[in-house]
Tab-separated table of N, CA and C in Angstrom:
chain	number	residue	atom	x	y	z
A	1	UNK	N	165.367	141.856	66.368
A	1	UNK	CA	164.946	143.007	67.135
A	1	UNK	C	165.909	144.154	66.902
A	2	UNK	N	165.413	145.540	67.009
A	2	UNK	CA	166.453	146.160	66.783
A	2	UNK	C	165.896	147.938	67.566
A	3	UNK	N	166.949	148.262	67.763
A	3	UNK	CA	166.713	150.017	69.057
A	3	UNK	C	166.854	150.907	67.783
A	4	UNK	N	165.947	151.739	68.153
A	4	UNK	CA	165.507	153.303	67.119
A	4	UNK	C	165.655	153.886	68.351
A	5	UNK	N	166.207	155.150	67.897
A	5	UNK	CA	166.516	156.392	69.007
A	5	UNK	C	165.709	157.602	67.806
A	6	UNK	N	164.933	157.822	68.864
A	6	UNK	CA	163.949	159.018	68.140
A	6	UNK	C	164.488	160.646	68.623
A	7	UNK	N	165.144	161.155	67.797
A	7	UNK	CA	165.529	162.715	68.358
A	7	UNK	C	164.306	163.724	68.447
A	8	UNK	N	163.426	163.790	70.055
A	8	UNK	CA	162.680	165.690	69.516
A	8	UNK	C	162.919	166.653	70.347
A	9	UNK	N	164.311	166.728	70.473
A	9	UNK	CA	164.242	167.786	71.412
A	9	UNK	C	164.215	168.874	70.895
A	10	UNK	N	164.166	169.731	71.251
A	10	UNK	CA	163.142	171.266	71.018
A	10	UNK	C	162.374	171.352	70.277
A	11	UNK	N	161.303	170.142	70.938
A	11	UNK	CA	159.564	170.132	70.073
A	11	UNK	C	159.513	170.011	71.629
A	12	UNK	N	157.955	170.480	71.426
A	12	UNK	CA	157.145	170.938	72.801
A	12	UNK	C	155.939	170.221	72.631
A	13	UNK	N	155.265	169.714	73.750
A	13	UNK	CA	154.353	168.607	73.645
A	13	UNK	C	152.965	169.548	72.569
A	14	UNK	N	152.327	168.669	72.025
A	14	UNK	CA	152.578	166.895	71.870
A	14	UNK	C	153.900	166.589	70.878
A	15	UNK	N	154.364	167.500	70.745
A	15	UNK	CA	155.253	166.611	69.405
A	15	UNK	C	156.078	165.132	69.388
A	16	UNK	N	156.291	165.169	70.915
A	16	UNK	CA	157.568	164.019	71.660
A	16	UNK	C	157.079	163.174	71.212
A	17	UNK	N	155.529	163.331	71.976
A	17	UNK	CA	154.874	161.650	71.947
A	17	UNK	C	154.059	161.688	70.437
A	18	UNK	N	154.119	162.329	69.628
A	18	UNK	CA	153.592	162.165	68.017
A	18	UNK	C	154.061	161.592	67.585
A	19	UNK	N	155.935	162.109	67.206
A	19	UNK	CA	156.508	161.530	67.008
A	19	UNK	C	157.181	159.826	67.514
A	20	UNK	N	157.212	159.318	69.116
A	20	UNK	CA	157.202	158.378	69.318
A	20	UNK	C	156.104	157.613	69.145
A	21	UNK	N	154.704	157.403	68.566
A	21	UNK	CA	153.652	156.833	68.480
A	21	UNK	C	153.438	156.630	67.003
A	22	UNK	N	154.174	157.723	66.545
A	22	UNK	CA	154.100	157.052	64.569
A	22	UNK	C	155.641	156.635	64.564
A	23	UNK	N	156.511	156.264	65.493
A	23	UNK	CA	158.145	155.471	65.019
A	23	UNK	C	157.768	154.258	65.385
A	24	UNK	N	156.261	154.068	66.505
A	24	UNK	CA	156.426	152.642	67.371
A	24	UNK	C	155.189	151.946	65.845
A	25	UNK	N	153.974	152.544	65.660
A	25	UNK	CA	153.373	151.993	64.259
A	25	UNK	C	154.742	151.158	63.102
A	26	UNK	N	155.469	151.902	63.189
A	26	UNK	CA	156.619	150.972	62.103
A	26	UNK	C	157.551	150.444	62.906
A	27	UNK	N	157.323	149.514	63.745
A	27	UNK	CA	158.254	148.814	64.661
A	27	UNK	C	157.722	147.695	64.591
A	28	UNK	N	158.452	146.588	64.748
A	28	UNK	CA	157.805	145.349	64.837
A	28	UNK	C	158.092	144.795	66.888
A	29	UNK	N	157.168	143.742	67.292
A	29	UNK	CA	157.203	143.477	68.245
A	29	UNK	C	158.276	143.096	69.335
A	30	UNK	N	159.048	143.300	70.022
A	30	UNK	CA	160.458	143.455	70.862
A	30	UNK	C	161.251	144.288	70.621
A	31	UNK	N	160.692	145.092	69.039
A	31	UNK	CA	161.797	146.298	69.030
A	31	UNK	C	161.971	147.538	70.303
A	32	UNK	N	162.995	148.113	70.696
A	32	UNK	CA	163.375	149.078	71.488
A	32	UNK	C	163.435	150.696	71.047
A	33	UNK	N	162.766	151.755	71.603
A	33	UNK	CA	163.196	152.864	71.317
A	33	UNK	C	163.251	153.557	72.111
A	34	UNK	N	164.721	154.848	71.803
A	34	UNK	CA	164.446	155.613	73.090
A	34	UNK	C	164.702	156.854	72.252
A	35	UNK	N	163.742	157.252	73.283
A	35	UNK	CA	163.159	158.615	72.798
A	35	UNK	C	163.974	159.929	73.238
A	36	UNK	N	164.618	161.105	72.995
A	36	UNK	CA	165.248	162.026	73.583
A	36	UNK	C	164.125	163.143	73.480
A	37	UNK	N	163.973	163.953	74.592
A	37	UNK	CA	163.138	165.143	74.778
A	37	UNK	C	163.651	166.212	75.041
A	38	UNK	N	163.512	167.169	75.328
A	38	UNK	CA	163.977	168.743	76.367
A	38	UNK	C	162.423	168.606	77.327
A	39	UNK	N	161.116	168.449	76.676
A	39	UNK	CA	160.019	169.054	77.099
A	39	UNK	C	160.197	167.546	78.375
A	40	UNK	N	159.993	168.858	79.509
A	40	UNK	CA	159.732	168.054	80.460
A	40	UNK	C	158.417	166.927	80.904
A	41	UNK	N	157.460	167.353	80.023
A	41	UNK	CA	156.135	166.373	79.862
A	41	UNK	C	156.322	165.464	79.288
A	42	UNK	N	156.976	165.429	78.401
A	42	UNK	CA	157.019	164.073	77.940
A	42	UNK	C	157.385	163.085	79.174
A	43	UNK	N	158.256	163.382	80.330
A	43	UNK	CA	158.613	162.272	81.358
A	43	UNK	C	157.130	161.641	82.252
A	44	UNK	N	156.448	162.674	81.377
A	44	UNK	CA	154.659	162.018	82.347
A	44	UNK	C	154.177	161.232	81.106
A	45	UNK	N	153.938	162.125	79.887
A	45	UNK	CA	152.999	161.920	79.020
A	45	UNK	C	153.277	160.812	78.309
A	46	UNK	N	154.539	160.463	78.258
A	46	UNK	CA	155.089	159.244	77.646
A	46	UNK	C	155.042	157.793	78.550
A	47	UNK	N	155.089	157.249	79.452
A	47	UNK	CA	154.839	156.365	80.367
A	47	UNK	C	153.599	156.397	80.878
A	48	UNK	N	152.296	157.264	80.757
A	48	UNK	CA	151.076	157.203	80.758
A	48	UNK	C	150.582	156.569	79.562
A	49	UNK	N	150.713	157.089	77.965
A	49	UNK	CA	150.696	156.539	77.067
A	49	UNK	C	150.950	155.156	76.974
A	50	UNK	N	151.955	154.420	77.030
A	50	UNK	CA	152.804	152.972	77.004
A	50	UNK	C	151.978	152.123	77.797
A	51	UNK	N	151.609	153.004	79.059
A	51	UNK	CA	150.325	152.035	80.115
A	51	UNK	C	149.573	151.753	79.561
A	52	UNK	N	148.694	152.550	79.148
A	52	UNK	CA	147.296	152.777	78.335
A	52	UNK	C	147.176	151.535	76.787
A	53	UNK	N	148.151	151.797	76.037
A	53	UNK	CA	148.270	150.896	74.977
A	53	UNK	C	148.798	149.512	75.355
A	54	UNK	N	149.545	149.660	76.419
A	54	UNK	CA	149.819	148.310	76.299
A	54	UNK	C	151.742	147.479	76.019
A	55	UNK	N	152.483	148.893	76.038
A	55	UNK	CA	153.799	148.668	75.680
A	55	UNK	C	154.472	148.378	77.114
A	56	UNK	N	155.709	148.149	77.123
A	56	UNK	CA	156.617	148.558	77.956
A	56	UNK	C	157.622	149.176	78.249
A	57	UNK	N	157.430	149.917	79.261
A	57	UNK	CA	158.183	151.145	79.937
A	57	UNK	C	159.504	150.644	80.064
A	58	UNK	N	160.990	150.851	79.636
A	58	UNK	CA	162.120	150.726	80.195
A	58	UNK	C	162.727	151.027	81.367
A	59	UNK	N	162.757	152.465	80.660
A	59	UNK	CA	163.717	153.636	81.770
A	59	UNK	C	163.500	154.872	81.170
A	60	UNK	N	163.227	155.676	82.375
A	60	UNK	CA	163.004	157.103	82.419
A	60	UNK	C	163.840	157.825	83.284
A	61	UNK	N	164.661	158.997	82.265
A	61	UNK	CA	166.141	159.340	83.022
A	61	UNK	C	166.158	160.648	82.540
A	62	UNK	N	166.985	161.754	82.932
A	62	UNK	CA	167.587	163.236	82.673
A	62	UNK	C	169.080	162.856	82.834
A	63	UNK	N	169.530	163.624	81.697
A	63	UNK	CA	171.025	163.518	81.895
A	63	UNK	C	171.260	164.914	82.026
A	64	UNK	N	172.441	165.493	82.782
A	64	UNK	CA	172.715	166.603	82.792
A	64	UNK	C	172.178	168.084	82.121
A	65	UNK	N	172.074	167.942	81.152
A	65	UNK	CA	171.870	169.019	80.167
A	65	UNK	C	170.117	168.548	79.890
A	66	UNK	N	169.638	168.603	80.695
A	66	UNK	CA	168.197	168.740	80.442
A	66	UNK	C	167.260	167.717	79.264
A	67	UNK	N	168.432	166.887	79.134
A	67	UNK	CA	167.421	165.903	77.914
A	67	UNK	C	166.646	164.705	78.587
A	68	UNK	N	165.787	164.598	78.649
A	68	UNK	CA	165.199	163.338	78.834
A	68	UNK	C	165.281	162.138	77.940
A	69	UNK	N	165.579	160.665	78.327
A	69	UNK	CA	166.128	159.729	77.695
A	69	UNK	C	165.072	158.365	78.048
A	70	UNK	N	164.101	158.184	77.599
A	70	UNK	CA	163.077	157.097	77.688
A	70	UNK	C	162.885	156.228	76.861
A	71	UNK	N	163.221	154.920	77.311
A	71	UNK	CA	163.238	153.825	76.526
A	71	UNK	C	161.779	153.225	76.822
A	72	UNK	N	161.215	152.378	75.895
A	72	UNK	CA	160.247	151.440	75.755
A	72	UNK	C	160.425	150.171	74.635
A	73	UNK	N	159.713	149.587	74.838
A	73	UNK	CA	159.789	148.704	73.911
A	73	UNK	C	158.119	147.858	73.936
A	74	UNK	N	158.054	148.128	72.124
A	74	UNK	CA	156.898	147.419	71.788
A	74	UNK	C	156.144	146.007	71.879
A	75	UNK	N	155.093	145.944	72.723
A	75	UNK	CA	154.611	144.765	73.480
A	75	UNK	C	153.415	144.105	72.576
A	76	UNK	N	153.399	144.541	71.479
A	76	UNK	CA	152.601	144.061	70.680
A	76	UNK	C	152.193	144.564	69.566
């Protein structure tokens, strides 16, 4: 198993979740990724997504400086 950290910050939706939905296609099953954002949608649009398909949600966090930091990991 292994964690990919996907950088998009200063992309504005959809790009967050484009980019996290073609890194999770080349992931194999228990792998981990966390995703960094600025765009504050992604903290919706990304854990709506993961429901819908079928993954799992980690953690959904802001660190100081406005980045959003969301982990998931591929459930199939």
């Amino acid at each position: 198993m292994s964690e990919r950290i996907v950088d998009a910050r200063g992309s504005f939706c959809p790009g967050p979740l484009m980019e996290l939905i073609s890194n999770m296609k080349m992931m194999s099953v228990g792998d981990t990724l966390e995703l960094l954002s600025t765009d504050a949608g992604s903290a919706a649009d990304v854990p709506e997504w993961i429901k819908k398909v079928g993954h799992e949600m980690l953690d959904t966090k802001q660190d100081g400086e406005g980045t959003w930091h969301i982990r998931v990991r591929k459930a199939k």
